[in-house]
PDB file of C-alpha atoms in Angstrom:
ATOM      1  CA  GLN A   1      -9.239 -17.891   3.499  1.00  0.00           C
ATOM      2  CA  VAL A   2      -8.223 -14.150   2.821  1.00  0.00           C
ATOM      3  CA  GLN A   3      -4.496 -13.665   2.793  1.00  0.00           C
ATOM      4  CA  LEU A   4      -2.336 -10.642   2.202  1.00  0.00           C
ATOM      5  CA  VAL A   5       1.318 -11.125   2.675  1.00  0.00           C
ATOM      6  CA  GLU A   6       3.842  -7.943   2.446  1.00  0.00           C
ATOM      7  CA  SER A   7       7.392  -8.300   1.583  1.00  0.00           C
ATOM      8  CA  GLY A   8      10.147  -6.125   0.591  1.00  0.00           C
ATOM      9  CA  GLY A   9      11.059  -3.773   3.634  1.00  0.00           C
ATOM     10  CA  ARG A  10      14.281  -3.513   5.171  1.00  0.00           C
ATOM     11  CA  SER A  11      16.736  -0.716   6.344  1.00  0.00           C
ATOM     12  CA  VAL A  12      17.972   1.604   3.740  1.00  0.00           C
ATOM     13  CA  GLN A  13      19.337   4.850   3.636  1.00  0.00           C
ATOM     14  CA  ALA A  14      17.831   8.749   2.461  1.00  0.00           C
ATOM     15  CA  GLY A  15      17.585   8.726  -0.822  1.00  0.00           C
ATOM     16  CA  ASP A  16      17.590   4.913  -1.862  1.00  0.00           C
ATOM     17  CA  SER A  17      14.487   2.730  -3.275  1.00  0.00           C
ATOM     18  CA  LEU A  18      12.432  -0.028  -2.285  1.00  0.00           C
ATOM     19  CA  ARG A  19       9.605  -2.268  -4.010  1.00  0.00           C
ATOM     20  CA  LEU A  20       7.224  -3.298  -1.480  1.00  0.00           C
ATOM     21  CA  SER A  21       4.835  -6.276  -2.799  1.00  0.00           C
ATOM     22  CA  CYS A  22       1.540  -7.222  -1.665  1.00  0.00           C
ATOM     23  CA  ALA A  23       0.828 -11.032  -2.493  1.00  0.00           C
ATOM     24  CA  THR A  24      -2.889 -12.039  -1.865  1.00  0.00           C
ATOM     25  CA  SER A  25      -5.034 -15.059  -2.059  1.00  0.00           C
ATOM     26  CA  GLY A  26      -8.277 -16.246  -0.700  1.00  0.00           C
ATOM     27  CA  PHE A  27     -10.649 -14.010  -2.959  1.00  0.00           C
ATOM     28  CA  THR A  28     -11.367 -12.741  -6.543  1.00  0.00           C
ATOM     29  CA  PHE A  29      -8.489  -9.973  -6.715  1.00  0.00           C
ATOM     30  CA  SER A  30      -9.736  -8.505  -9.799  1.00  0.00           C
ATOM     31  CA  ARG A  31     -12.871  -7.102  -7.663  1.00  0.00           C
ATOM     32  CA  TYR A  32     -10.871  -5.599  -4.863  1.00  0.00           C
ATOM     33  CA  VAL A  33      -9.141  -2.092  -4.785  1.00  0.00           C
ATOM     34  CA  ILE A  34      -5.878  -2.619  -3.092  1.00  0.00           C
ATOM     35  CA  GLY A  35      -4.159   0.049  -0.913  1.00  0.00           C
ATOM     36  CA  TRP A  36      -1.378   0.965   1.218  1.00  0.00           C
ATOM     37  CA  PHE A  37      -0.993   2.368   4.324  1.00  0.00           C
ATOM     38  CA  ARG A  38       1.677   2.937   6.692  1.00  0.00           C
ATOM     39  CA  GLN A  39       2.091   3.536  10.509  1.00  0.00           C
ATOM     40  CA  ALA A  40       4.995   5.045  12.199  1.00  0.00           C
ATOM     41  CA  PRO A  41       5.473   4.484  16.014  1.00  0.00           C
ATOM     42  CA  GLY A  42       3.421   6.735  18.215  1.00  0.00           C
ATOM     43  CA  LYS A  43       1.251   8.056  15.061  1.00  0.00           C
ATOM     44  CA  GLU A  44      -2.011   7.006  13.352  1.00  0.00           C
ATOM     45  CA  ARG A  45      -2.160   4.301  10.705  1.00  0.00           C
ATOM     46  CA  GLU A  46      -2.197   6.655   7.452  1.00  0.00           C
ATOM     47  CA  PHE A  47      -3.047   6.362   3.807  1.00  0.00           C
ATOM     48  CA  VAL A  48      -0.432   5.868   1.181  1.00  0.00           C
ATOM     49  CA  SER A  49      -1.589   4.863  -2.033  1.00  0.00           C
ATOM     50  CA  ALA A  50      -4.455   2.690  -3.914  1.00  0.00           C
ATOM     51  CA  VAL A  51      -4.619   1.132  -7.168  1.00  0.00           C
ATOM     52  CA  SER A  52      -8.075   0.426  -8.683  1.00  0.00           C
ATOM     53  CA  TRP A  53      -9.626  -2.879  -9.712  1.00  0.00           C
ATOM     54  CA  GLY A  54      -8.197  -2.812 -13.290  1.00  0.00           C
ATOM     55  CA  GLY A  55      -5.219  -0.843 -12.237  1.00  0.00           C
ATOM     56  CA  ASP A  56      -6.225   2.262 -14.576  1.00  0.00           C
ATOM     57  CA  LYS A  57      -6.636   4.966 -11.337  1.00  0.00           C
ATOM     58  CA  THR A  58      -4.725   5.704  -8.248  1.00  0.00           C
ATOM     59  CA  HIS A  59      -4.657   7.889  -5.237  1.00  0.00           C
ATOM     60  CA  ILE A  60      -1.473   8.612  -4.054  1.00  0.00           C
ATOM     61  CA  ALA A  61      -1.079  10.720  -0.611  1.00  0.00           C
ATOM     62  CA  ASP A  62       0.479  14.337  -0.792  1.00  0.00           C
ATOM     63  CA  SER A  63       3.082  13.188   1.189  1.00  0.00           C
ATOM     64  CA  VAL A  64       4.539  10.700  -1.087  1.00  0.00           C
ATOM     65  CA  LYS A  65       3.591  12.095  -4.396  1.00  0.00           C
ATOM     66  CA  GLY A  66       6.033  12.300  -7.115  1.00  0.00           C
ATOM     67  CA  ARG A  67       8.394   9.474  -5.427  1.00  0.00           C
ATOM     68  CA  PHE A  68       5.670   6.729  -4.747  1.00  0.00           C
ATOM     69  CA  THR A  69       4.068   4.537  -7.372  1.00  0.00           C
ATOM     70  CA  ILE A  70       1.738   1.765  -7.321  1.00  0.00           C
ATOM     71  CA  PHE A  71       0.827  -0.592  -9.392  1.00  0.00           C
ATOM     72  CA  ARG A  72      -1.084  -4.184  -9.772  1.00  0.00           C
ATOM     73  CA  ASP A  73      -0.337  -7.611 -11.355  1.00  0.00           C
ATOM     74  CA  ASN A  74      -4.143  -9.174 -12.050  1.00  0.00           C
ATOM     75  CA  ALA A  75      -2.636 -12.171 -13.357  1.00  0.00           C
ATOM     76  CA  LYS A  76      -0.239 -12.772 -10.265  1.00  0.00           C
ATOM     77  CA  ASN A  77      -2.718 -11.281  -7.644  1.00  0.00           C
ATOM     78  CA  THR A  78       0.308  -8.950  -6.737  1.00  0.00           C
ATOM     79  CA  VAL A  79       0.140  -5.116  -5.991  1.00  0.00           C
ATOM     80  CA  HIS A  80       3.484  -3.401  -5.740  1.00  0.00           C
ATOM     81  CA  LEU A  81       4.799   0.063  -4.281  1.00  0.00           C
ATOM     82  CA  GLN A  82       7.507   1.443  -5.759  1.00  0.00           C
ATOM     83  CA  MET A  83       9.244   3.673  -3.150  1.00  0.00           C
ATOM     84  CA  ASP A  84      11.655   6.350  -4.620  1.00  0.00           C
ATOM     85  CA  SER A  85      13.950   9.436  -2.926  1.00  0.00           C
ATOM     86  CA  LEU A  86      13.143   7.864   0.443  1.00  0.00           C
ATOM     87  CA  LYS A  87      13.132  10.047   3.291  1.00  0.00           C
ATOM     88  CA  PRO A  88      13.554   9.190   7.288  1.00  0.00           C
ATOM     89  CA  GLU A  89       9.768  10.099   7.537  1.00  0.00           C
ATOM     90  CA  ASP A  90       8.938   7.729   5.686  1.00  0.00           C
ATOM     91  CA  THR A  91      10.163   5.133   8.377  1.00  0.00           C
ATOM     92  CA  ALA A  92       6.844   2.935   9.446  1.00  0.00           C
ATOM     93  CA  VAL A  93       5.480  -0.218   9.265  1.00  0.00           C
ATOM     94  CA  TYR A  94       3.792  -0.684   5.669  1.00  0.00           C
ATOM     95  CA  TYR A  95       0.437  -2.598   5.397  1.00  0.00           C
ATOM     96  CA  CYS A  96      -1.305  -3.602   2.046  1.00  0.00           C
ATOM     97  CA  ALA A  97      -5.399  -3.997   2.371  1.00  0.00           C
ATOM     98  CA  ALA A  98      -8.334  -4.953  -0.014  1.00  0.00           C
ATOM     99  CA  SER A  99     -11.476  -3.219  -0.294  1.00  0.00           C
ATOM    100  CA  TYR A 100     -14.674  -4.336  -2.010  1.00  0.00           C
ATOM    101  CA  GLU A 101     -16.097  -0.751  -1.737  1.00  0.00           C
ATOM    102  CA  ALA A 102     -17.331   0.572  -5.013  1.00  0.00           C
ATOM    103  CA  ASN A 103     -16.847   4.043  -4.435  1.00  0.00           C
ATOM    104  CA  TRP A 104     -13.708   5.103  -5.702  1.00  0.00           C
ATOM    105  CA  SER A 105     -13.342   8.521  -3.776  1.00  0.00           C
ATOM    106  CA  ALA A 106     -13.863   6.214  -0.595  1.00  0.00           C
ATOM    107  CA  MET A 107     -10.232   4.611  -1.061  1.00  0.00           C
ATOM    108  CA  LYS A 108      -8.361   7.019   0.930  1.00  0.00           C
ATOM    109  CA  ILE A 109     -10.546   6.012   4.320  1.00  0.00           C
ATOM    110  CA  ARG A 110      -9.107   2.893   6.281  1.00  0.00           C
ATOM    111  CA  GLN A 111     -12.338   1.545   7.319  1.00  0.00           C
ATOM    112  CA  VAL A 112     -13.530   0.845   3.858  1.00  0.00           C
ATOM    113  CA  TYR A 113     -10.706  -1.698   3.400  1.00  0.00           C
ATOM    114  CA  SER A 114     -12.047  -5.435   4.868  1.00  0.00           C
ATOM    115  CA  HIS A 115      -8.796  -7.229   4.920  1.00  0.00           C
ATOM    116  CA  TRP A 116      -5.041  -6.210   6.228  1.00  0.00           C
ATOM    117  CA  GLY A 117      -1.961  -7.802   5.791  1.00  0.00           C
ATOM    118  CA  GLN A 118       0.553  -7.951   8.725  1.00  0.00           C
ATOM    119  CA  GLY A 119       2.621  -5.343   7.523  1.00  0.00           C
ATOM    120  CA  THR A 120       6.406  -4.829   6.873  1.00  0.00           C
ATOM    121  CA  GLN A 121       8.924  -2.713   8.134  1.00  0.00           C
ATOM    122  CA  VAL A 122      10.789  -0.141   6.159  1.00  0.00           C
ATOM    123  CA  PHE A 123      13.368   1.775   7.920  1.00  0.00           C
ATOM    124  CA  VAL A 124      15.094   4.968   6.384  1.00  0.00           C
ATOM    125  CA  SER A 125      18.427   6.320   7.633  1.00  0.00           C
ATOM    126  CA  LEU A 126      20.455   9.604   7.036  1.00  0.00           C
TER     127      LEU A 126
END
């Protein structure tokens, strides 16, 4: 049974840092791209970041570039999203997702991800 479980979300103040984690099980982790998406109230779910199978390539959304970093630990089947210099506009539910898609350029597209976690809430106040 495929499972992705996010953790690490909480309420913080602007300028703070958080590290989100995505623990996975039930599939061959090293064969999947792992992505992070987020959804704010009343908005569409949007791409945040993705990391390639071996961890050597990443995609980062322009809105978080320079502040967020994604990295994976294939030995622990886990992916982390390090979020620094948080802003109120980063407030959202953050989801991790897994994709078996071989086309790296497609990894910003929500529909290529086949498995999703339940999400973890991040709230950033002024």
